[in-house]
mmCIF file of C-alpha atoms and ligand atoms in Angstrom:
data_model
loop_
_atom_site.group_PDB
_atom_site.id
_atom_site.type_symbol
_atom_site.label_atom_id
_atom_site.label_comp_id
_atom_site.label_asym_id
_atom_site.label_seq_id
_atom_site.Cartn_x
_atom_site.Cartn_y
_atom_site.Cartn_z
ATOM 1 C CA MET Q 1 18.281 -24.327 -17.369
ATOM 2 C CA ASN Q 2 18.016 -20.661 -16.615
ATOM 3 C CA MET Q 3 18.759 -18.063 -19.205
ATOM 4 C CA GLU Q 4 21.307 -15.528 -18.223
ATOM 5 C CA THR Q 5 21.287 -11.958 -19.794
ATOM 6 C CA SER Q 6 22.276 -8.516 -18.086
ATOM 7 C CA THR Q 7 21.502 -4.995 -18.825
ATOM 8 C CA ASN Q 8 23.982 -2.615 -17.601
ATOM 9 C CA THR Q 9 22.848 -2.322 -14.112
ATOM 10 C CA VAL Q 10 20.701 -5.499 -13.552
ATOM 11 C CA ASP Q 11 22.071 -9.039 -13.600
ATOM 12 C CA ILE Q 12 19.132 -11.323 -14.913
ATOM 13 C CA GLN Q 13 18.552 -15.001 -14.840
ATOM 14 C CA LYS Q 14 15.270 -15.952 -16.301
ATOM 15 C CA ALA Q 15 12.993 -18.832 -15.130
ATOM 16 C CA ALA Q 16 13.050 -21.889 -17.413
ATOM 17 C CA THR Q 17 9.228 -22.284 -17.060
ATOM 18 C CA SER Q 18 6.317 -19.921 -16.441
ATOM 19 C CA LYS Q 19 3.464 -20.544 -13.811
ATOM 20 C CA ILE Q 20 1.324 -18.260 -15.652
ATOM 21 C CA GLU Q 21 -0.659 -20.742 -17.644
ATOM 22 C CA ASN Q 22 -1.724 -22.409 -14.393
ATOM 23 C CA THR Q 23 -3.067 -19.000 -12.995
ATOM 24 C CA ASP Q 24 -6.860 -18.246 -13.238
ATOM 25 C CA PHE Q 25 -6.801 -14.496 -13.519
ATOM 26 C CA ASN Q 26 -10.690 -14.262 -12.885
ATOM 27 C CA ASN Q 27 -10.284 -15.700 -9.591
ATOM 28 C CA LEU Q 28 -7.442 -13.850 -7.776
ATOM 29 C CA ALA Q 29 -7.463 -13.808 -3.919
ATOM 30 C CA PHE Q 30 -5.062 -10.787 -3.122
ATOM 31 C CA GLY Q 31 -1.616 -11.794 -2.679
ATOM 32 C CA GLN Q 32 -1.618 -15.372 -3.074
ATOM 33 C CA VAL Q 33 -0.118 -15.940 -6.488
ATOM 34 C CA PHE Q 34 3.343 -14.529 -7.462
ATOM 35 C CA THR Q 35 5.049 -13.900 -10.730
ATOM 36 C CA ASP Q 36 7.754 -15.963 -12.299
ATOM 37 C CA HIS Q 37 10.693 -13.732 -11.130
ATOM 38 C CA MET Q 38 11.805 -11.715 -7.933
ATOM 39 C CA MET Q 39 14.453 -8.847 -7.777
ATOM 40 C CA ILE Q 40 17.147 -9.205 -5.244
ATOM 41 C CA CYS Q 41 19.675 -6.813 -3.921
ATOM 42 C CA ASP Q 42 22.075 -7.671 -1.059
ATOM 43 C CA TYR Q 43 23.796 -5.158 1.175
ATOM 44 C CA LYS Q 44 27.088 -6.285 2.522
ATOM 45 C CA ASP Q 45 30.347 -4.688 3.213
ATOM 46 C CA GLY Q 46 28.919 -1.231 3.548
ATOM 47 C CA ALA Q 47 27.382 -1.035 -0.025
ATOM 48 C CA TRP Q 48 24.329 -2.253 -2.122
ATOM 49 C CA GLN Q 49 25.670 -4.688 -4.588
ATOM 50 C CA THR Q 50 24.546 -5.124 -8.252
ATOM 51 C CA PRO Q 51 20.424 -5.750 -8.284
ATOM 52 C CA LYS Q 52 19.706 -9.314 -9.545
ATOM 53 C CA ILE Q 53 16.547 -10.935 -11.135
ATOM 54 C CA ARG Q 54 15.987 -14.375 -10.270
ATOM 55 C CA PRO Q 55 13.412 -16.999 -10.707
ATOM 56 C CA TYR Q 56 10.813 -16.548 -7.831
ATOM 57 C CA GLY Q 57 11.602 -18.887 -5.179
ATOM 58 C CA PRO Q 58 12.318 -19.650 -1.462
ATOM 59 C CA LEU Q 59 15.193 -17.940 0.290
ATOM 60 C CA GLU Q 60 17.747 -19.540 2.503
ATOM 61 C CA MET Q 61 18.651 -17.713 5.690
ATOM 62 C CA ASP Q 62 20.337 -18.141 8.869
ATOM 63 C CA PRO Q 63 17.735 -18.775 11.511
ATOM 64 C CA SER Q 64 19.468 -15.928 13.790
ATOM 65 C CA ALA Q 65 18.920 -13.303 10.991
ATOM 66 C CA LYS Q 66 17.845 -10.399 12.806
ATOM 67 C CA VAL Q 67 14.802 -10.088 11.072
ATOM 68 C CA PHE Q 68 13.352 -12.889 12.632
ATOM 69 C CA HIS Q 69 14.244 -11.652 16.086
ATOM 70 C CA TYR Q 70 13.966 -7.992 16.098
ATOM 71 C CA GLY Q 71 11.668 -7.327 13.107
ATOM 72 C CA GLN Q 72 14.208 -4.926 11.132
ATOM 73 C CA ALA Q 73 11.916 -5.017 8.002
ATOM 74 C CA VAL Q 74 10.250 -2.302 5.713
ATOM 75 C CA PHE Q 75 7.963 -2.820 3.000
ATOM 76 C CA GLU Q 76 6.068 -0.638 0.148
ATOM 77 C CA GLY Q 77 3.131 -1.448 -2.050
ATOM 78 C CA MET Q 78 2.779 -0.206 -5.576
ATOM 79 C CA LYS Q 79 0.812 -1.320 -8.627
ATOM 80 C CA ALA Q 80 1.457 -1.567 -12.317
ATOM 81 C CA PHE Q 81 -1.354 -1.105 -15.029
ATOM 82 C CA LYS Q 82 -1.763 -2.109 -18.554
ATOM 83 C CA ASP Q 83 -3.290 0.387 -20.952
ATOM 84 C CA GLU Q 84 -5.216 -0.498 -24.163
ATOM 85 C CA LYS Q 85 -1.826 -0.067 -26.109
ATOM 86 C CA ASP Q 86 -0.244 -2.707 -23.755
ATOM 87 C CA GLN Q 87 1.910 0.052 -22.335
ATOM 88 C CA ILE Q 88 2.796 -0.588 -18.671
ATOM 89 C CA TRP Q 89 2.383 2.391 -16.122
ATOM 90 C CA LEU Q 90 3.354 3.109 -12.493
ATOM 91 C CA PHE Q 91 1.351 5.403 -10.385
ATOM 92 C CA ARG Q 92 3.681 8.091 -8.446
ATOM 93 C CA PRO Q 93 6.776 5.456 -8.000
ATOM 94 C CA GLU Q 94 9.057 8.144 -6.826
ATOM 95 C CA ASP Q 95 6.849 8.883 -3.716
ATOM 96 C CA ASN Q 96 7.222 5.022 -3.002
ATOM 97 C CA PHE Q 97 10.968 5.067 -3.430
ATOM 98 C CA ASP Q 98 11.086 8.137 -1.161
ATOM 99 C CA ARG Q 99 8.904 6.345 1.434
ATOM 100 C CA ILE Q 100 10.750 3.191 1.760
ATOM 101 C CA ASN Q 101 13.994 4.940 2.594
ATOM 102 C CA LYS Q 102 11.952 7.040 5.154
ATOM 103 C CA SER Q 103 10.747 3.946 6.648
ATOM 104 C CA SER Q 104 14.307 2.302 6.650
ATOM 105 C CA GLU Q 105 15.748 5.233 8.064
ATOM 106 C CA ARG Q 106 13.423 4.809 11.108
ATOM 107 C CA LEU Q 107 14.641 1.322 11.462
ATOM 108 C CA ALA Q 108 18.210 2.008 10.926
ATOM 109 C CA ILE Q 109 18.248 0.201 7.520
ATOM 110 C CA PRO Q 110 20.720 1.785 5.017
ATOM 111 C CA ALA Q 111 18.954 3.958 2.269
ATOM 112 C CA PHE Q 112 18.588 1.949 -1.236
ATOM 113 C CA PRO Q 113 19.834 3.716 -4.244
ATOM 114 C CA LYS Q 114 17.275 5.364 -6.417
ATOM 115 C CA GLU Q 115 18.700 3.870 -9.608
ATOM 116 C CA HIS Q 116 18.790 0.399 -8.270
ATOM 117 C CA PHE Q 117 15.156 0.738 -7.450
ATOM 118 C CA PHE Q 118 14.091 1.822 -10.786
ATOM 119 C CA ALA Q 119 16.393 -0.178 -12.890
ATOM 120 C CA GLY Q 120 15.664 -3.239 -10.773
ATOM 121 C CA MET Q 121 11.685 -2.815 -10.865
ATOM 122 C CA GLU Q 122 11.496 -1.861 -14.470
ATOM 123 C CA GLU Q 123 13.497 -4.876 -15.634
ATOM 124 C CA LEU Q 124 11.392 -7.159 -13.531
ATOM 125 C CA LEU Q 125 7.835 -5.652 -14.997
ATOM 126 C CA LYS Q 126 9.162 -6.011 -18.509
ATOM 127 C CA LEU Q 127 9.830 -9.753 -17.670
ATOM 128 C CA GLU Q 128 6.381 -10.035 -16.039
ATOM 129 C CA LYS Q 129 4.551 -7.994 -18.682
ATOM 130 C CA ASP Q 130 2.068 -10.770 -19.565
ATOM 131 C CA TRP Q 131 1.258 -11.216 -15.962
ATOM 132 C CA ILE Q 132 -0.258 -7.635 -15.971
ATOM 133 C CA LYS Q 133 -3.818 -7.787 -17.340
ATOM 134 C CA LYS Q 134 -5.768 -4.953 -19.136
ATOM 135 C CA GLY Q 135 -9.130 -3.595 -17.703
ATOM 136 C CA PHE Q 136 -10.220 -1.548 -14.699
ATOM 137 C CA GLY Q 137 -9.802 -3.570 -11.421
ATOM 138 C CA ASN Q 138 -6.728 -5.660 -13.051
ATOM 139 C CA SER Q 139 -3.173 -4.827 -11.880
ATOM 140 C CA LEU Q 140 0.215 -6.115 -10.811
ATOM 141 C CA TYR Q 141 0.683 -5.597 -7.246
ATOM 142 C CA ILE Q 142 4.355 -4.857 -6.507
ATOM 143 C CA ARG Q 143 6.023 -5.476 -3.226
ATOM 144 C CA PRO Q 144 9.312 -3.901 -2.367
ATOM 145 C CA PHE Q 145 10.847 -4.895 0.913
ATOM 146 C CA VAL Q 146 13.981 -4.730 2.970
ATOM 147 C CA ILE Q 147 14.938 -7.258 5.557
ATOM 148 C CA ALA Q 148 17.987 -7.603 7.929
ATOM 149 C CA THR Q 149 19.720 -10.830 7.071
ATOM 150 C CA GLU Q 150 22.744 -10.644 9.023
ATOM 151 C CA ALA Q 151 23.246 -13.824 11.330
ATOM 152 C CA GLY Q 152 23.272 -12.919 15.073
ATOM 153 C CA VAL Q 153 20.947 -12.177 17.841
ATOM 154 C CA SER Q 154 22.731 -9.297 19.396
ATOM 155 C CA ALA Q 155 20.210 -6.346 19.629
ATOM 156 C CA ALA Q 156 22.035 -4.012 17.088
ATOM 157 C CA PRO Q 157 21.227 -3.004 13.505
ATOM 158 C CA ALA Q 158 22.152 -5.530 11.060
ATOM 159 C CA LYS Q 159 25.246 -4.951 8.495
ATOM 160 C CA GLU Q 160 23.562 -7.166 6.191
ATOM 161 C CA TYR Q 161 20.181 -6.762 4.260
ATOM 162 C CA LYS Q 162 18.149 -8.052 1.424
ATOM 163 C CA PHE Q 163 16.214 -5.554 -0.821
ATOM 164 C CA MET Q 164 13.599 -7.365 -2.825
ATOM 165 C CA ILE Q 165 10.547 -6.939 -5.083
ATOM 166 C CA ILE Q 166 7.967 -9.591 -5.596
ATOM 167 C CA CYS Q 167 4.919 -9.125 -7.809
ATOM 168 C CA SER Q 168 1.252 -10.620 -7.519
ATOM 169 C CA PRO Q 169 -1.485 -10.152 -10.175
ATOM 170 C CA ALA Q 170 -4.446 -8.324 -8.503
ATOM 171 C CA GLN Q 171 -7.744 -7.415 -8.529
ATOM 172 C CA ALA Q 172 -10.111 -6.304 -5.427
ATOM 173 C CA TYR Q 173 -8.337 -6.198 -2.088
ATOM 174 C CA TYR Q 174 -11.675 -6.457 0.148
ATOM 175 C CA SER Q 175 -13.988 -8.898 -1.761
ATOM 176 C CA GLY Q 176 -17.015 -7.998 0.337
ATOM 177 C CA GLU Q 177 -18.507 -5.172 2.359
ATOM 178 C CA VAL Q 178 -16.204 -3.456 4.955
ATOM 179 C CA ARG Q 179 -17.445 -2.440 8.372
ATOM 180 C CA VAL Q 180 -15.140 -0.758 10.729
ATOM 181 C CA GLN Q 181 -14.718 -0.599 14.420
ATOM 182 C CA PHE Q 182 -13.376 2.542 16.278
ATOM 183 C CA SER Q 183 -10.636 1.540 18.567
ATOM 184 C CA GLU Q 184 -11.214 2.067 22.165
ATOM 185 C CA LYS Q 185 -8.508 0.013 23.753
ATOM 186 C CA TYR Q 186 -5.704 -1.004 21.599
ATOM 187 C CA SER Q 187 -3.512 1.307 19.603
ATOM 188 C CA ARG Q 188 -1.284 0.881 16.271
ATOM 189 C CA ALA Q 189 1.027 3.957 16.944
ATOM 190 C CA ALA Q 190 2.488 6.146 19.517
ATOM 191 C CA ASP Q 191 4.086 9.594 19.296
ATOM 192 C CA GLY Q 192 7.638 9.368 18.540
ATOM 193 C CA GLY Q 193 7.076 5.838 17.350
ATOM 194 C CA VAL Q 194 7.098 4.036 13.831
ATOM 195 C CA GLY Q 195 3.406 4.643 12.850
ATOM 196 C CA PHE Q 196 4.312 6.614 9.756
ATOM 197 C CA ALA Q 197 6.804 3.964 8.467
ATOM 198 C CA LYS Q 198 5.536 1.034 6.639
ATOM 199 C CA ALA Q 199 7.330 -1.137 9.110
ATOM 200 C CA ALA Q 200 6.424 -4.807 9.218
ATOM 201 C CA GLY Q 201 5.740 -4.809 12.914
ATOM 202 C CA ASN Q 202 3.017 -2.150 12.407
ATOM 203 C CA TYR Q 203 0.995 -4.652 10.902
ATOM 204 C CA ALA Q 204 1.583 -7.649 12.924
ATOM 205 C CA ALA Q 205 0.520 -5.560 16.144
ATOM 206 C CA GLN Q 206 -2.730 -5.086 14.314
ATOM 207 C CA PHE Q 207 -3.632 -8.545 13.828
ATOM 208 C CA TYR Q 208 -4.895 -9.562 17.314
ATOM 209 C CA PRO Q 209 -7.230 -6.264 18.041
ATOM 210 C CA THR Q 210 -8.395 -6.976 14.324
ATOM 211 C CA ASN Q 211 -9.264 -10.509 15.167
ATOM 212 C CA LEU Q 212 -11.269 -9.200 18.323
ATOM 213 C CA ALA Q 213 -13.134 -6.762 16.020
ATOM 214 C CA LYS Q 214 -13.908 -9.564 13.151
ATOM 215 C CA GLU Q 215 -15.364 -11.725 15.826
ATOM 216 C CA GLU Q 216 -17.838 -8.697 16.526
ATOM 217 C CA GLY Q 217 -18.641 -8.319 12.622
ATOM 218 C CA PHE Q 218 -16.014 -5.819 11.517
ATOM 219 C CA GLN Q 219 -13.270 -6.328 8.840
ATOM 220 C CA GLN Q 220 -11.028 -3.599 9.915
ATOM 221 C CA ILE Q 221 -10.327 -1.044 12.982
ATOM 222 C CA ILE Q 222 -10.022 2.651 12.681
ATOM 223 C CA TRP Q 223 -7.260 3.465 14.969
ATOM 224 C CA THR Q 224 -7.691 6.240 17.351
ATOM 225 C CA ASP Q 225 -4.876 8.328 19.105
ATOM 226 C CA ALA Q 226 -3.060 6.333 21.718
ATOM 227 C CA SER Q 227 -3.339 8.768 24.605
ATOM 228 C CA SER Q 228 -7.216 9.511 24.402
ATOM 229 C CA HIS Q 229 -8.986 7.206 21.967
ATOM 230 C CA ASP Q 230 -10.878 10.496 20.955
ATOM 231 C CA TYR Q 231 -9.420 11.019 17.370
ATOM 232 C CA LEU Q 232 -9.742 8.880 14.496
ATOM 233 C CA GLU Q 233 -6.606 8.475 12.502
ATOM 234 C CA GLU Q 234 -6.081 5.805 10.074
ATOM 235 C CA ALA Q 235 -7.314 1.933 9.339
ATOM 236 C CA GLY Q 236 -4.091 0.108 9.138
ATOM 237 C CA THR Q 237 -4.264 -0.811 5.543
ATOM 238 C CA MET Q 238 -5.939 2.396 4.378
ATOM 239 C CA ASN Q 239 -5.977 6.134 5.326
ATOM 240 C CA ILE Q 240 -9.465 7.211 6.032
ATOM 241 C CA PHE Q 241 -11.979 10.008 4.871
ATOM 242 C CA PHE Q 242 -15.098 11.218 6.277
ATOM 243 C CA ARG Q 243 -18.084 13.010 4.705
ATOM 244 C CA ILE Q 244 -20.240 15.033 6.866
ATOM 245 C CA GLY Q 245 -23.056 16.748 4.490
ATOM 246 C CA ASP Q 246 -20.810 17.565 1.400
ATOM 247 C CA LYS Q 247 -17.559 18.320 3.561
ATOM 248 C CA LEU Q 248 -14.806 15.774 3.465
ATOM 249 C CA ILE Q 249 -12.518 15.497 6.176
ATOM 250 C CA THR Q 250 -9.288 13.583 7.008
ATOM 251 C CA ALA Q 251 -6.613 13.401 9.388
ATOM 252 C CA PRO Q 252 -3.311 15.165 8.987
ATOM 253 C CA THR Q 253 -0.265 13.105 8.759
ATOM 254 C CA ASN Q 254 2.103 12.804 11.523
ATOM 255 C CA ASP Q 255 4.399 10.363 13.105
ATOM 256 C CA ARG Q 256 1.542 8.099 13.861
ATOM 257 C CA ILE Q 257 0.074 8.141 10.791
ATOM 258 C CA LEU Q 258 1.136 6.706 7.130
ATOM 259 C CA ASP Q 259 1.385 9.481 4.447
ATOM 260 C CA GLY Q 260 -0.675 7.421 1.731
ATOM 261 C CA ILE Q 261 0.080 8.208 -1.901
ATOM 262 C CA THR Q 262 -3.524 7.550 -2.582
ATOM 263 C CA ARG Q 263 -4.510 9.719 0.180
ATOM 264 C CA LYS Q 264 -2.666 12.638 -1.153
ATOM 265 C CA SER Q 265 -3.771 11.961 -4.540
ATOM 266 C CA ILE Q 266 -7.506 12.497 -3.230
ATOM 267 C CA ILE Q 267 -6.456 15.466 -1.679
ATOM 268 C CA SER Q 268 -5.260 16.995 -4.917
ATOM 269 C CA LEU Q 269 -8.133 15.790 -6.954
ATOM 270 C CA ALA Q 270 -10.640 17.461 -4.218
ATOM 271 C CA LYS Q 271 -8.798 20.691 -4.714
ATOM 272 C CA GLU Q 272 -9.213 20.364 -8.541
ATOM 273 C CA PHE Q 273 -12.803 19.520 -8.643
ATOM 274 C CA ASN Q 274 -13.611 22.219 -5.703
ATOM 275 C CA ILE Q 275 -14.845 19.428 -3.183
ATOM 276 C CA ASP Q 276 -14.644 21.043 0.204
ATOM 277 C CA LEU Q 277 -11.995 19.020 1.956
ATOM 278 C CA GLU Q 278 -10.660 19.806 5.547
ATOM 279 C CA VAL Q 279 -7.230 18.081 6.530
ATOM 280 C CA ARG Q 280 -7.684 18.349 10.402
ATOM 281 C CA ARG Q 281 -8.235 16.095 13.440
ATOM 282 C CA VAL Q 282 -11.521 14.110 13.261
ATOM 283 C CA SER Q 283 -13.191 13.378 16.746
ATOM 284 C CA VAL Q 284 -15.099 10.241 17.296
ATOM 285 C CA LYS Q 285 -17.623 12.494 18.821
ATOM 286 C CA GLU Q 286 -18.286 14.408 15.782
ATOM 287 C CA ILE Q 287 -18.542 11.376 13.601
ATOM 288 C CA VAL Q 288 -20.909 9.602 16.259
ATOM 289 C CA ASP Q 289 -23.050 12.687 16.320
ATOM 290 C CA ALA Q 290 -23.207 13.181 12.495
ATOM 291 C CA ALA Q 291 -24.254 9.715 12.578
ATOM 292 C CA LYS Q 292 -26.887 10.066 14.851
ATOM 293 C CA ASN Q 293 -28.233 13.122 13.267
ATOM 294 C CA GLY Q 294 -27.777 11.747 9.633
ATOM 295 C CA GLU Q 295 -25.233 14.044 8.441
ATOM 296 C CA LEU Q 296 -22.945 11.445 8.173
ATOM 297 C CA LYS Q 297 -22.845 10.451 4.399
ATOM 298 C CA GLU Q 298 -19.792 8.538 3.826
ATOM 299 C CA ILE Q 299 -16.761 7.036 5.225
ATOM 300 C CA PHE Q 300 -14.215 5.590 2.928
ATOM 301 C CA GLY Q 301 -10.672 4.244 3.115
ATOM 302 C CA SER Q 302 -7.967 4.905 0.594
ATOM 303 C CA GLY Q 303 -4.755 2.777 -0.245
ATOM 304 C CA THR Q 304 -2.761 1.333 -2.905
ATOM 305 C CA ALA Q 305 -3.975 -2.089 -2.420
ATOM 306 C CA THR Q 306 -7.708 -0.970 -2.178
ATOM 307 C CA VAL Q 307 -7.608 2.355 -4.165
ATOM 308 C CA VAL Q 308 -10.775 3.629 -2.717
ATOM 309 C CA ASN Q 309 -13.032 1.422 -0.491
ATOM 310 C CA PRO Q 310 -16.242 2.699 0.841
ATOM 311 C CA ILE Q 311 -17.242 1.680 4.435
ATOM 312 C CA VAL Q 312 -20.771 0.559 5.079
ATOM 313 C CA GLY Q 313 -21.048 0.811 8.617
ATOM 314 C CA PHE Q 314 -18.967 1.383 11.995
ATOM 315 C CA GLY Q 315 -19.106 0.520 15.430
ATOM 316 C CA HIS Q 316 -18.486 2.464 18.835
ATOM 317 C CA GLY Q 317 -19.337 2.154 22.442
ATOM 318 C CA GLY Q 318 -21.302 -1.253 21.939
ATOM 319 C CA GLU Q 319 -23.281 0.631 19.112
ATOM 320 C CA LYS Q 320 -23.710 -0.220 15.341
ATOM 321 C CA TYR Q 321 -24.058 2.666 12.828
ATOM 322 C CA ASP Q 322 -24.991 1.970 9.102
ATOM 323 C CA LEU Q 323 -23.828 4.316 6.305
ATOM 324 C CA PRO Q 324 -26.405 5.501 3.767
ATOM 325 C CA LYS Q 325 -26.030 3.814 0.204
ATOM 326 C CA LEU Q 326 -25.287 6.839 -2.101
ATOM 327 C CA GLU Q 327 -25.859 6.901 -5.929
ATOM 328 C CA ASP Q 328 -23.298 9.744 -6.203
ATOM 329 C CA SER Q 329 -20.734 8.923 -3.557
ATOM 330 C CA TYR Q 330 -17.371 10.728 -3.254
ATOM 331 C CA ALA Q 331 -15.768 7.369 -2.683
ATOM 332 C CA GLY Q 332 -17.151 6.355 -6.389
ATOM 333 C CA PHE Q 333 -16.078 9.709 -7.837
ATOM 334 C CA PHE Q 334 -12.474 9.640 -6.593
ATOM 335 C CA LYS Q 335 -11.955 5.794 -7.514
ATOM 336 C CA ASP Q 336 -13.220 6.732 -11.128
ATOM 337 C CA LYS Q 337 -10.685 9.613 -11.204
ATOM 338 C CA LEU Q 338 -8.060 7.873 -9.883
ATOM 339 C CA THR Q 339 -8.426 4.650 -11.898
ATOM 340 C CA LYS Q 340 -8.863 6.594 -15.040
ATOM 341 C CA ILE Q 341 -5.496 8.133 -14.608
ATOM 342 C CA GLN Q 342 -3.603 5.146 -13.566
ATOM 343 C CA TYR Q 343 -5.031 3.102 -16.505
ATOM 344 C CA ASN Q 344 -4.061 6.089 -18.963
ATOM 345 C CA GLN Q 345 -7.604 6.918 -19.877
ATOM 346 C CA ALA Q 346 -7.598 10.510 -18.354
ATOM 347 C CA GLU Q 347 -5.373 13.350 -18.784
ATOM 348 C CA ASP Q 348 -2.547 13.235 -16.085
ATOM 349 C CA LYS Q 349 -2.386 16.920 -15.017
ATOM 350 C CA PHE Q 350 -0.396 16.295 -11.882
ATOM 351 C CA ASN Q 351 2.108 14.088 -13.777
ATOM 352 C CA TRP Q 352 1.567 11.111 -11.622
ATOM 353 C CA ARG Q 353 1.952 8.302 -14.427
ATOM 354 C CA TYR Q 354 5.157 6.780 -15.079
ATOM 355 C CA LEU Q 355 5.800 4.818 -18.139
ATOM 356 C CA VAL Q 356 7.760 1.771 -17.941
ATOM 357 C CA LYS Q 357 9.878 1.642 -21.110
HETATM 358 C C1 COI W 401 -1.270 -1.329 0.392
HETATM 359 O O1 COI W 401 -2.349 -0.654 0.061
HETATM 360 O O2 COI W 401 -0.314 -1.366 -0.412
HETATM 361 C C2 COI W 401 -0.882 -1.842 1.661
HETATM 362 O O3 COI W 401 0.331 -1.398 2.254
HETATM 363 C C3 COI W 401 -1.949 -2.508 2.370
HETATM 364 C C4 COI W 401 -1.362 -3.832 2.546
HETATM 365 C C5 COI W 401 -1.063 -4.189 3.988
HETATM 366 C C6 COI W 401 -2.001 -4.725 1.734
#
């Protein structure tokens, strides 16, 4: 029997039992275990309906639903953190809200209302609060997404959608060392395309080239510009920063690069702590030259799932380059600053934290 309650804006049916006792929180592979509930909001007759929270479980959909055929799907990645007083915090959630609607607009999906986004997510997080564990490195990964559910294979935007949120307790995204290959053949995004959007298909398109890179000993690809492959852009699951001497460089966002929330937080922190950071195009040649003459100190990725992830080496033109192991890395510095803000252990000068009440 499910228990039914409702708030002003969210229709809630609680799960009769919880899976939490069977979850090993010390051994979590990223995105494998999901919590007891999910949020669902349907779009039909030209409007988003009342958001619902239901026990987590499979969806029933028509096999001709447009998401299966034309990939009309976008998503977000967010995290909830618990502090020492058991308060639950989100990090810059308004930016995720804005971004999912930017992604939706590009895929001809109707914008999702802000009040539904926040009411649905907060009710869900309150129900799942025991799934959020305290301590650095523990979080609840939140995955909002939208899919086109209308039946019919005519190639046109759907008239029906589901906006959903599912949650997964998380620790590290990458469990081992990360080596990257600079892309010389394949591309992730093109001018005028959907690279800036968190469109599901952007990720599918990376799997095959990434598998090839894995066969050569790399975990990820750093995507280069599609026309010349001369400029380094982003890593697909992360934005990317390079440190030459004491200068940090990251590519400017454009319609091929995701406007990462962790990326822009690092840029703000660099300004606050007077770290020399240039937002400009980064050429493959510049990085390879700097690696050869010893000036390349670090490469690191940034993203919600991974936070800040050091890269231990890269490959290009058939050569492999190792990066030095630094005691006082910028990657470590930014990870420490960011996580202390996220877990409510440092002052939040930029007003990034959002308390779930
Ligand atoms: C995130 O950092 O939330 C991402 O979107 C990466 C994801 C593909 C796991």
